[in-house]
Coordinates of C-alpha atoms in Angstrom, one line a residue:
M1 CA -1.2 48.7 -7.1
E2 CA -3.7 51.0 -6.4
L3 CA -6.4 52.1 -3.6
I4 CA -10.1 51.8 -4.2
A5 CA -12.5 54.7 -2.9
L6 CA -15.1 53.2 -1.7
G7 CA -16.5 56.6 0.7
D8 CA -17.3 58.9 -2.0
R9 CA -19.3 56.5 -4.5
D10 CA -22.5 57.6 -5.0
Q11 CA -24.6 55.1 -3.6
D12 CA -26.1 54.6 -0.3
M13 CA -24.3 51.3 1.0
I14 CA -21.4 49.4 0.4
R15 CA -22.3 46.6 -1.4
A16 CA -19.6 43.3 0.2
V17 CA -19.8 39.6 -1.0
T18 CA -17.6 36.8 0.8
Y19 CA -15.4 34.7 -0.5
E20 CA -14.3 30.9 0.9
R21 CA -12.7 28.0 0.0
Q22 CA -11.7 25.0 1.9
S23 CA -9.4 22.1 -0.1
H24 CA -10.9 19.1 1.7
K25 CA -14.4 18.2 2.0
S26 CA -15.2 17.9 5.7
E27 CA -17.2 20.3 8.3
T28 CA -15.1 21.1 11.2
D29 CA -14.6 23.9 14.0
S30 CA -11.0 24.2 12.4
Q31 CA -10.6 28.0 10.7
A32 CA -10.6 25.8 7.3
S33 CA -14.4 25.2 7.8
P34 CA -16.0 26.9 4.8
K35 CA -18.8 28.3 7.8
M36 CA -16.3 29.6 9.9
Q37 CA -14.8 32.0 7.1
R38 CA -18.1 33.2 6.0
D39 CA -19.0 33.5 9.8
K40 CA -15.8 35.9 10.2
S41 CA -16.8 37.8 6.9
V42 CA -19.9 38.6 7.6
A43 CA -19.7 39.8 11.4
Y44 CA -16.5 42.0 9.4
I45 CA -18.8 43.2 7.2
N46 CA -21.5 44.1 9.4
S47 CA -18.9 45.8 11.7
Q48 CA -18.5 48.6 9.0
D49 CA -20.2 51.8 8.6
N50 CA -22.5 51.7 5.3
W51 CA -21.7 48.2 4.8
T52 CA -24.4 45.4 3.7
H53 CA -23.8 42.0 2.6
I54 CA -24.7 40.6 -0.7
D55 CA -26.0 37.4 0.2
T56 CA -24.3 35.4 -2.7
D57 CA -22.2 32.2 -2.6
Y58 CA -19.0 32.1 -4.0
S59 CA -17.7 28.8 -2.2
D60 CA -15.3 26.2 -3.2
V61 CA -14.9 23.4 -1.5
G62 CA -12.7 20.3 -1.8
I63 CA -10.7 22.7 -4.3
S64 CA -7.3 23.5 -3.9
G65 CA -5.8 27.0 -4.2
Y66 CA -2.3 25.5 -5.0
D67 CA -2.6 23.9 -8.5
P68 CA -2.9 26.6 -11.2
N69 CA -5.0 23.5 -13.3
V70 CA -8.0 23.7 -11.3
Y71 CA -11.3 25.2 -12.0
R72 CA -13.2 26.6 -9.0
P73 CA -16.3 27.7 -10.0
G74 CA -17.5 29.8 -6.9
F75 CA -14.1 32.0 -7.5
E76 CA -14.9 32.2 -11.3
R77 CA -18.3 33.5 -10.6
L78 CA -16.7 36.1 -8.1
L79 CA -15.0 37.5 -11.1
E80 CA -17.6 37.0 -13.9
D81 CA -20.0 39.3 -11.0
A82 CA -16.7 41.7 -10.4
R83 CA -17.2 42.2 -13.9
A84 CA -20.8 43.3 -13.7
R85 CA -20.1 45.5 -11.0
K86 CA -22.5 44.0 -8.7
F87 CA -21.0 44.4 -5.8
D88 CA -18.0 47.0 -4.1
V89 CA -15.7 44.7 -2.2
V90 CA -14.6 41.6 -1.7
V91 CA -14.3 39.9 2.1
I92 CA -12.0 37.1 2.7
Y93 CA -11.0 35.1 6.0
M94 CA -7.0 34.9 4.7
L95 CA -5.5 35.6 1.7
S96 CA -4.6 31.6 1.3
R97 CA -8.5 31.3 0.8
L98 CA -8.2 33.3 -2.5
T99 CA -4.6 31.8 -3.2
R100 CA -1.6 29.9 -2.6
Q101 CA 0.2 30.4 -5.6
G102 CA 2.4 33.0 -5.1
A103 CA 2.7 36.7 -4.6
A104 CA 2.1 37.3 -8.6
E105 CA -1.0 35.2 -8.6
A106 CA -2.2 37.1 -5.8
L107 CA -1.7 40.3 -7.2
K108 CA -2.6 39.9 -10.8
I109 CA -6.0 38.6 -8.6
Q110 CA -6.3 41.7 -7.2
Q111 CA -5.7 44.1 -10.0
E112 CA -8.4 42.3 -12.1
L113 CA -10.8 43.3 -9.1
A114 CA -9.0 46.6 -9.0
N115 CA -10.1 47.4 -13.1
H116 CA -13.6 46.9 -12.2
G117 CA -13.3 49.3 -8.8
V118 CA -13.8 46.2 -6.1
A119 CA -12.2 46.4 -2.8
L120 CA -10.2 43.1 -1.5
V121 CA -10.3 42.6 2.5
S122 CA -8.9 39.9 4.9
T123 CA -10.5 39.3 8.0
Q124 CA -7.6 38.6 9.9
E125 CA -4.5 40.2 7.6
P126 CA -5.4 43.9 9.0
F127 CA -2.5 45.0 6.2
I128 CA -4.7 43.6 3.5
N129 CA -7.2 46.0 2.6
T130 CA -6.7 47.8 -0.4
S131 CA -9.8 50.2 0.4
D132 CA -8.7 53.9 0.6
D133 CA -9.7 53.3 4.4
N134 CA -6.0 51.6 4.8
P135 CA -3.1 53.3 3.1
F136 CA -0.9 50.7 4.4
G137 CA -2.4 47.9 2.9
V138 CA -0.8 48.3 -0.9
A139 CA 2.7 47.9 0.8
F140 CA 2.0 44.8 2.7
F141 CA -0.2 42.8 0.2
A142 CA 2.6 41.3 -1.7
L143 CA 4.6 40.4 1.6
I144 CA 1.8 38.3 2.7
A145 CA 1.0 37.2 -0.7
G146 CA 4.5 35.6 -0.9
L147 CA 4.4 34.1 2.4
A148 CA 1.3 32.3 1.5
H149 CA 2.7 30.4 -1.1
Q150 CA 5.7 29.7 0.7
E151 CA 4.2 28.1 3.5
S152 CA 2.2 26.5 0.9
K153 CA 5.2 24.6 -0.3
N154 CA 6.0 23.6 2.6
K155 CA 3.3 21.8 4.1
S156 CA 2.7 20.5 0.4
K157 CA 6.7 18.9 1.0
F158 CA 5.6 18.0 4.6
I159 CA 2.8 16.2 3.6
K160 CA 4.9 14.2 1.2
D161 CA 7.3 13.3 3.0
A162 CA 5.0 12.6 6.0
F163 CA 2.9 10.5 3.3
A164 CA 6.3 8.0 2.2
E165 CA 7.4 7.6 5.8
L166 CA 4.1 6.2 6.8
K167 CA 3.6 4.4 3.4
S168 CA 7.2 3.0 4.6
K169 CA 5.8 1.5 7.5
G170 CA 2.7 0.2 6.2
S171 CA -0.1 2.4 7.8
H172 CA -3.1 2.6 6.4
S173 CA -3.1 6.2 5.5
S174 CA -5.9 6.7 3.2
G175 CA -8.9 5.5 1.7
P176 CA -11.9 3.5 3.3
V177 CA -10.7 1.1 6.2
P178 CA -11.0 -2.5 4.0
F179 CA -13.9 -4.6 4.7
G180 CA -14.3 -6.9 8.0
F181 CA -11.3 -4.5 9.5
K182 CA -11.3 -1.4 12.1
S183 CA -8.7 0.8 12.3
E184 CA -6.4 2.6 15.2
P185 CA -3.9 4.7 16.0
V186 CA -0.6 3.5 16.9
Q187 CA 3.1 4.5 17.7
V188 CA 5.5 3.0 15.4
D189 CA 8.9 4.3 15.4
R190 CA 7.9 8.2 16.6
L191 CA 5.1 7.9 14.4
T192 CA 1.4 7.4 14.4
I193 CA 0.4 5.0 11.8
R194 CA -3.0 3.6 11.6
K195 CA -3.3 -0.4 12.3
L196 CA -5.5 -2.0 10.9
S197 CA -7.2 -5.4 13.1
P198 CA -10.1 -7.2 12.7
G199 CA -13.2 -5.5 13.2
P200 CA -15.9 -6.9 15.7
R201 CA -17.8 -10.1 15.5
S202 CA -21.2 -11.0 16.3
G203 CA -20.7 -14.2 17.1
N204 CA -24.0 -15.5 15.3
D205 CA -24.4 -17.4 12.1
V206 CA -24.2 -15.0 8.8
G207 CA -27.1 -13.1 7.6
P208 CA -28.5 -9.9 7.6
N209 CA -27.3 -8.7 11.1
S210 CA -23.8 -10.0 10.6
T211 CA -21.2 -7.6 11.0
P212 CA -18.0 -7.1 7.7
A213 CA -16.0 -9.2 10.0
D214 CA -18.3 -12.4 10.1
A215 CA -18.7 -12.2 6.4
V216 CA -14.5 -12.4 5.8
E217 CA -14.5 -15.5 8.4
Y218 CA -17.2 -16.8 6.5
I219 CA -15.4 -16.4 2.7
I220 CA -12.1 -17.3 4.1
N221 CA -13.9 -21.2 5.6
A222 CA -15.6 -21.2 2.4
A223 CA -12.7 -20.6 0.5
E224 CA -10.4 -23.3 2.4
E225 CA -13.6 -26.1 2.2
G226 CA -12.7 -25.8 -1.5
K227 CA -15.8 -23.3 -2.5
K228 CA -15.1 -21.9 -5.3
T229 CA -15.6 -18.0 -5.1
H230 CA -19.5 -18.0 -7.5
T231 CA -20.7 -20.2 -5.0
I232 CA -19.3 -18.4 -2.0
A233 CA -21.1 -15.3 -3.1
V234 CA -24.2 -16.7 -4.3
E235 CA -24.4 -18.3 -0.5
L236 CA -23.4 -14.5 0.9
T237 CA -27.0 -13.3 -1.1
E238 CA -28.8 -15.6 -0.4
K239 CA -28.6 -15.0 3.5
G240 CA -28.6 -11.4 2.9
V241 CA -25.5 -10.5 3.7
A242 CA -24.4 -6.4 3.1
T243 CA -21.9 -6.2 0.7
P244 CA -18.5 -4.2 1.5
L245 CA -20.2 -1.3 -0.8
S246 CA -23.4 -0.9 2.0
S247 CA -20.5 -0.7 4.4
L248 CA -19.5 2.8 3.2
D249 CA -20.4 6.2 3.7
P250 CA -22.8 7.6 0.8
D251 CA -20.5 9.7 -0.7
A252 CA -17.6 6.7 -0.6
A253 CA -20.1 4.6 -2.0
K254 CA -21.3 6.8 -4.9
A255 CA -18.0 7.1 -6.2
R256 CA -17.3 3.5 -5.9
R257 CA -20.1 2.4 -8.2
E258 CA -19.1 5.6 -10.9
A259 CA -15.6 4.1 -10.7
A260 CA -17.2 0.2 -11.6
Q261 CA -19.8 2.3 -13.8
K262 CA -16.7 3.9 -16.1
R263 CA -14.8 0.1 -16.1
R264 CA -17.6 -1.5 -17.3
K265 CA -18.6 1.2 -19.6
A266 CA -21.4 -0.4 -20.5
G267 CA -24.7 -1.6 -18.0
A268 CA -26.1 -0.4 -15.1
A269 CA -23.8 0.2 -12.1
D270 CA -24.5 -2.0 -9.2
T271 CA -26.5 -0.7 -6.4
A272 CA -27.4 -3.4 -4.6
D273 CA -26.7 -3.7 -1.1
N274 CA -26.7 -7.9 -0.8
G275 CA -25.7 -8.5 -4.2
W276 CA -22.2 -10.2 -3.8
S277 CA -20.3 -11.1 -7.0
A278 CA -17.4 -13.9 -7.2
T279 CA -14.9 -10.5 -8.3
V280 CA -15.7 -8.9 -5.1
V281 CA -14.7 -12.4 -3.0
L282 CA -12.0 -13.0 -4.7
R283 CA -10.9 -9.7 -4.6
I284 CA -11.1 -10.3 -0.5
L285 CA -9.5 -13.6 -0.9
R286 CA -6.3 -12.5 -2.6
D287 CA -6.1 -9.0 -0.3
P288 CA -2.6 -9.6 1.7
R289 CA -4.0 -7.8 4.3
L290 CA -6.1 -10.6 5.3
A291 CA -2.9 -11.6 6.8
G292 CA -2.1 -8.3 8.3
F293 CA 0.7 -7.3 5.8
A294 CA 0.7 -3.9 4.1
I295 CA -0.1 -3.1 0.7
G296 CA 1.8 -1.6 -2.1
A297 CA 1.3 -0.8 -5.7
V298 CA -1.5 -2.7 -7.0
D299 CA -0.1 -5.1 -10.3
Q300 CA -1.8 -3.5 -13.5
K301 CA -1.7 -6.6 -14.9
T302 CA -3.6 -8.6 -12.4
K303 CA -5.4 -6.1 -10.8
V304 CA -4.2 -7.9 -7.1
R305 CA -2.9 -6.0 -4.3
R306 CA 1.0 -6.8 -3.5
I307 CA 2.4 -7.0 -0.6
L308 CA 5.2 -4.1 0.5
R309 CA 8.0 -4.5 0.9
D310 CA 11.1 -3.2 3.1
D311 CA 14.3 -1.7 1.5
E312 CA 15.8 -5.7 1.9
G313 CA 12.8 -7.0 0.3
Q314 CA 10.6 -8.2 3.9
P315 CA 7.1 -8.2 3.7
V316 CA 6.1 -5.1 5.8
Q317 CA 3.2 -6.6 8.3
P318 CA 2.5 -4.2 10.6
H319 CA -1.4 -4.6 10.7
E320 CA -3.4 -7.6 12.7
G321 CA -5.0 -10.1 10.0
F322 CA -7.7 -12.4 10.2
I323 CA -5.3 -15.6 9.3
T324 CA -1.8 -16.1 10.1
P325 CA 1.0 -15.5 6.9
S326 CA 1.2 -19.4 6.5
R327 CA -2.4 -20.0 5.9
W328 CA -3.1 -16.8 3.4
Y329 CA -0.3 -18.4 1.1
D330 CA -1.8 -21.8 1.1
L331 CA -5.1 -19.6 0.4
Q332 CA -3.5 -18.2 -2.7
K333 CA -2.6 -21.4 -4.1
L334 CA -5.9 -22.9 -3.5
L335 CA -7.1 -20.0 -5.4
D336 CA -4.3 -20.6 -7.8
G337 CA -6.1 -24.0 -8.4
R338 CA -3.1 -25.7 -6.6
K339 CA -5.1 -28.1 -4.4
R340 CA -4.1 -29.1 -1.1
V341 CA -3.6 -32.8 -0.2
R342 CA -6.4 -34.3 1.2
N343 CA -6.7 -36.7 3.8
M344 CA -9.6 -38.2 3.5
D345 CA -10.7 -40.6 0.6
R346 CA -13.7 -39.3 -1.5
A347 CA -16.2 -42.1 0.4
G348 CA -14.8 -40.4 3.9
T349 CA -12.8 -42.6 5.1
M350 CA -8.8 -42.6 6.2
T351 CA -6.8 -44.6 4.8
L352 CA -3.1 -45.7 4.6
L353 CA -2.2 -44.8 1.0
G354 CA -5.7 -43.3 0.0
S355 CA -5.9 -39.6 -1.5
W356 CA -3.0 -37.8 0.0
G357 CA -0.8 -37.9 -2.7
I358 CA 1.2 -41.5 -2.4
L359 CA -0.2 -44.3 -4.1
R360 CA -0.3 -43.5 -7.7
C361 CA -2.0 -45.0 -10.8
G362 CA 0.8 -47.3 -13.3
K363 CA -0.9 -45.9 -16.5
C364 CA -1.8 -42.3 -16.1
Q365 CA 0.4 -41.3 -13.0
S366 CA -2.8 -40.0 -11.3
G367 CA -3.8 -40.0 -7.9
M368 CA -5.5 -43.3 -5.9
T369 CA -8.7 -43.4 -3.9
V370 CA -10.8 -45.1 -2.3
A371 CA -13.9 -46.4 -4.9
N372 CA -17.3 -45.2 -4.0
G373 CA -19.2 -47.5 -2.4
D374 CA -16.9 -50.2 -2.7
G375 CA -14.1 -50.3 0.5
G376 CA -12.3 -52.8 -0.5
N377 CA -10.3 -51.8 -3.5
Y378 CA -7.9 -48.7 -4.5
V379 CA -9.1 -47.3 -8.0
C380 CA -8.0 -45.1 -10.0
N381 CA -9.1 -41.6 -9.7
L382 CA -9.1 -40.3 -13.5
R383 CA -11.6 -42.0 -15.3
R384 CA -10.6 -40.6 -18.9
R385 CA -8.5 -40.0 -21.6
V386 CA -5.4 -38.6 -20.1
G387 CA -2.4 -37.8 -23.1
D388 CA -2.0 -41.1 -25.3
E389 CA -3.5 -42.9 -22.8
P390 CA -7.4 -44.0 -23.2
T391 CA -10.1 -44.2 -20.6
H392 CA -9.4 -47.0 -17.7
V393 CA -10.5 -48.3 -14.6
L394 CA -7.5 -49.6 -12.6
R395 CA -8.3 -51.6 -9.5
V396 CA -6.2 -52.9 -6.7
G397 CA -7.1 -54.8 -3.1
M398 CA -6.9 -52.1 -0.6
A399 CA -5.5 -54.7 2.6
D400 CA -3.2 -56.2 0.3
T401 CA -1.7 -53.3 -1.1
D402 CA -1.4 -51.6 2.7
A403 CA 0.3 -54.7 3.7
A404 CA 2.6 -55.4 0.7
V405 CA 3.5 -51.6 0.9
A406 CA 3.6 -51.7 4.7
S407 CA 6.1 -54.9 4.7
R408 CA 8.5 -53.2 2.4
V409 CA 8.8 -50.2 3.9
W410 CA 10.2 -51.7 6.8
A411 CA 12.2 -54.3 5.3
K412 CA 14.0 -51.6 3.7
V413 CA 14.2 -49.7 7.0
A414 CA 15.7 -52.5 8.4
S415 CA 17.8 -53.4 5.6
L416 CA 19.8 -49.4 5.2
D417 CA 23.1 -49.9 5.1
P418 CA 25.1 -46.8 6.3
E419 CA 28.0 -47.6 3.6
D420 CA 25.6 -47.5 0.9
D421 CA 25.2 -44.1 -1.0
D422 CA 21.8 -45.1 -1.7
D423 CA 21.0 -45.7 1.8
V424 CA 22.5 -42.7 3.2
A425 CA 20.2 -40.8 1.2
I426 CA 17.3 -42.5 1.8
L427 CA 18.5 -42.1 5.6
A428 CA 19.1 -37.9 5.4
A429 CA 15.6 -37.8 3.9
A430 CA 14.1 -39.5 6.4
A431 CA 15.9 -37.4 8.9
E432 CA 15.0 -34.7 7.9
R433 CA 11.4 -35.3 6.8
F434 CA 11.2 -37.1 10.6
A435 CA 12.6 -33.6 12.5
K436 CA 10.4 -31.6 10.5
Q437 CA 7.4 -33.8 12.2
G438 CA 8.9 -33.9 15.5
T439 CA 9.9 -30.1 15.9
D440 CA 8.5 -27.9 18.6
P441 CA 4.9 -26.3 17.6
E442 CA 6.4 -22.8 17.1
A443 CA 9.3 -23.6 14.9
A444 CA 7.2 -25.9 12.7
S445 CA 5.4 -23.3 11.9
E446 CA 7.8 -20.3 11.5
L447 CA 9.4 -23.5 8.7
A448 CA 6.0 -23.7 7.2
E449 CA 5.8 -20.0 6.9
Q450 CA 9.3 -19.5 5.5
E451 CA 8.6 -22.8 2.5
A452 CA 5.1 -20.6 1.7
Q453 CA 6.7 -17.2 1.5
L454 CA 9.8 -18.8 -0.4
E455 CA 7.0 -20.2 -2.6
H456 CA 5.1 -17.4 -3.2
V457 CA 7.9 -15.0 -3.8
Q458 CA 9.5 -17.3 -6.2
Q459 CA 6.1 -17.3 -8.3
S460 CA 6.1 -13.9 -8.3
M461 CA 9.8 -13.5 -9.6
Q462 CA 8.4 -15.7 -12.6
E463 CA 5.2 -13.7 -13.2
L464 CA 7.5 -10.6 -13.0
Y465 CA 10.1 -12.1 -15.7
Q466 CA 6.6 -12.7 -17.8
D467 CA 5.3 -9.0 -17.7
R468 CA 8.5 -7.9 -18.9
R469 CA 8.4 -10.2 -21.4
D470 CA 5.3 -9.1 -22.5
G471 CA 6.5 -5.3 -22.8
L472 CA 4.9 -4.3 -19.7
Y473 CA 8.5 -2.6 -18.4
E474 CA 9.1 -0.8 -21.6
G475 CA 11.3 2.7 -21.1
A476 CA 13.8 4.0 -18.5
T477 CA 10.8 4.2 -15.8
G478 CA 9.8 0.8 -16.6
R479 CA 13.2 -0.7 -16.3
A480 CA 14.2 1.2 -13.3
A481 CA 10.8 -0.1 -11.9
F482 CA 11.4 -3.4 -12.5
K483 CA 15.1 -3.4 -11.4
D484 CA 13.7 -2.5 -8.0
T485 CA 11.1 -5.0 -7.8
I486 CA 13.2 -8.1 -8.9
L487 CA 15.6 -6.7 -6.3
K488 CA 13.5 -6.8 -3.8
Y489 CA 12.2 -10.2 -4.3
Q490 CA 15.9 -11.9 -4.8
Q491 CA 16.4 -10.0 -1.5
H492 CA 13.9 -12.1 0.2
E493 CA 14.2 -15.3 -1.7
A494 CA 17.8 -15.6 -0.5
R495 CA 16.4 -14.7 3.0
C496 CA 13.9 -17.4 2.8
M497 CA 16.2 -20.2 1.4
A498 CA 18.6 -19.4 4.2
R499 CA 16.2 -19.2 7.1
V500 CA 14.5 -22.7 5.6
E501 CA 17.7 -24.5 5.7
A502 CA 18.9 -23.4 9.4
L503 CA 15.2 -24.4 10.8
K504 CA 15.8 -27.8 8.8
A505 CA 19.6 -28.0 10.0
S506 CA 19.1 -27.0 13.6
A507 CA 15.7 -29.7 13.8
T508 CA 17.3 -32.7 12.0
T509 CA 20.8 -31.9 14.5
A510 CA 18.5 -32.1 17.3
T511 CA 16.9 -35.2 16.5
R512 CA 17.5 -38.6 15.2
L513 CA 16.0 -41.4 13.5
P514 CA 14.7 -43.7 16.5
I515 CA 15.2 -46.7 14.6
D516 CA 16.5 -49.2 16.9
E517 CA 13.4 -48.6 19.6
W518 CA 11.0 -49.1 16.9
F519 CA 12.5 -52.5 16.2
A520 CA 13.5 -52.9 20.3
D521 CA 9.5 -52.3 21.1
S522 CA 8.8 -56.1 21.0
D523 CA 10.3 -59.0 21.9
E524 CA 10.8 -60.6 18.4
G525 CA 12.0 -57.1 17.0
D526 CA 8.8 -58.1 14.6
P527 CA 6.5 -54.8 14.2
F528 CA 3.3 -56.7 12.6
E529 CA 3.4 -59.0 15.6
P530 CA -0.4 -58.8 17.1
G531 CA 0.0 -55.7 19.5
G532 CA 3.5 -54.6 18.0
L533 CA 4.0 -51.1 16.9
W534 CA 2.1 -51.5 13.6
D535 CA -1.1 -53.1 15.3
R536 CA -0.4 -50.2 17.8
W537 CA 0.1 -46.8 15.8
D538 CA -3.8 -45.4 14.0
V539 CA -4.0 -44.2 10.5
T540 CA -1.8 -40.9 11.0
D541 CA 0.9 -42.6 12.5
K542 CA 1.2 -45.0 9.6
R543 CA 0.9 -42.4 7.2
A544 CA 3.6 -40.1 8.6
F545 CA 6.0 -43.3 9.0
V546 CA 5.4 -44.7 5.4
S547 CA 6.3 -40.9 4.1
L548 CA 9.4 -40.5 6.2
F549 CA 11.0 -43.3 3.8
A550 CA 8.5 -43.2 0.8
D551 CA 8.0 -40.7 -2.1
S552 CA 5.3 -42.8 -3.9
V553 CA 4.1 -45.9 -4.5
T554 CA 3.0 -46.7 -8.4
V555 CA 0.3 -49.9 -8.5
N556 CA 0.9 -51.0 -12.4
P557 CA -2.1 -52.8 -14.0
A558 CA -2.7 -56.4 -13.1
T559 CA -0.4 -58.8 -15.8
T560 CA -1.7 -62.3 -14.3
K561 CA -4.9 -64.3 -12.2
R562 CA -2.3 -67.1 -11.0
G563 CA -0.8 -67.1 -7.6
P564 CA -2.1 -65.8 -4.3
S565 CA -3.4 -62.3 -4.0
W566 CA -0.7 -60.7 -1.9
E567 CA 1.6 -61.6 -4.3
R568 CA 0.1 -60.9 -7.1
V569 CA -0.4 -57.0 -5.5
N570 CA 2.8 -56.9 -4.3
N571 CA 4.4 -57.9 -8.0
R572 CA 2.0 -54.7 -9.1
I573 CA 3.9 -52.6 -6.9
E574 CA 7.0 -49.9 -7.2
I575 CA 8.1 -47.8 -4.6
E576 CA 10.2 -44.7 -5.2
W577 CA 12.3 -44.0 -2.0
A578 CA 13.1 -41.0 -0.5
K579 CA 15.3 -38.2 -1.4
P580 CA 16.6 -35.2 0.3
A581 CA 15.0 -32.2 -0.5
A582 CA 17.3 -30.5 -3.7
A583 CA 17.0 -26.9 -4.1
D584 CA 15.3 -25.6 -7.4
E585 CA 16.7 -25.4 -10.5
E586 CA 17.4 -21.4 -11.8
S587 CA 15.7 -20.8 -14.4
D588 CA 17.3 -18.8 -17.1
D589 CA 15.0 -16.1 -16.0
S590 CA 16.5 -15.4 -12.5
T591 CA 20.0 -14.2 -13.5
E592 CA 20.9 -11.9 -10.6
V593 CA 20.2 -7.7 -11.0
T594 CA 23.0 -5.8 -9.5
S595 CA 22.5 -2.4 -8.7

């Protein structure tokens, strides 16, 4: 390395320029700030005799000095002008601003400048001065360059390790805050993570002045009411509700539009602040963060965000959600097309047997409800061809059907024999269901959530096995990823199954069927007498009772018009009695994966 003689040049002033670099696009008062770097360098130039500042922009903002493959336009202009001998000295704030690639790269840059008679000076490292004003500069230059490289390596490792630790805790560690949420730092296991929680609400109907949290609540409620995502998007657009895109800062919104444009490959990017789409609505509804879950990798096939799971397969839940996990799982079923059981008939009434899944058509096995404009009959809900069964309409009198089913259920309860295996199975199923109905709200909520988690993870396992069959986990890396994911799913499935069984057993042990009390409620032991138990119960109580002992009621087509109507109806009815919940049979794909 040679010293650059500046004092004996045949010119009035030494021409000096500055170079600044910052890895991230943020303007702060830290030493990384390009403005601060420039101010310090210019001040140094002004303090030197016979030096003049050549005001040319040689800066790179948002660009790494560590990656050798990164193109730095400001740095390249600096070298190009040095070769053209447009200046005599380059002033930097610190060597790490020029490069973080180590001593060899730093010396290479210095030699390139020296070949064209350009000196290098650092304002904060006095030993880095390759002009002839500082004879010690050469000796210390390589040492400082090496230290800068080691610092960068250590810092890079620390950042990677920190991000990995934060991610394992479910921290929202990067990117914009999800639509409708706010972020705040909290301490978890001596780590500061970014916890998400619902943002502020306006308390008004959704419209142009709604908050993002208002919009999210509206979307959730509308979906739970059975509205399609397209319908929800149209409603939000008509109401003038701002979209997630319009809630971002300009730079983030621009990047999001450009990314969407690349994905579409054709057509103009969406720039409307109030133009909602079904895709955006669905993305919000599918987001596990709605229930407080942390998100892991995005499923490359479905593009759906997966729930982040810990080493034991448990969902990581560091955030505060808009809805409970149980409610979120139910919402996913709705989005998958698995409709929840309706409590009301389509005529808007609540009847004993209609529209809650127990009453079935004997022709096509479809559910039956109350006929529109005809409150006296139950009717088959599908008036079209089903398989080989032609178009048909099956009706049955509601009053006679209700009376026949109620009397047969009560008669069955009265005749249950603890010595008969079939009756023991019915009693076991009824006891389990009664325990679930009568358990305390907190335990019932946990049981519902555990059952929902179990169903969700089992469906996720099926999808994962299908992805493997489709060739999405080829090669050593793919097989390792599949094995890691399925192990976590299996661990969580086993834990959910154990907890569900424990909750059911606890409730069943603590609760017994009050059969004697039911029949002792009236003087004659007849629940149907005026003022008796059946007469006093409302429709909800009656449904709950029937559901304890019956799994389904099938109404077969009429075979005769002779005899009393009640008798004809009773002959058409078949009741499938309750059976205890059985463990689902394992599929061929659910073979245990061992580590």
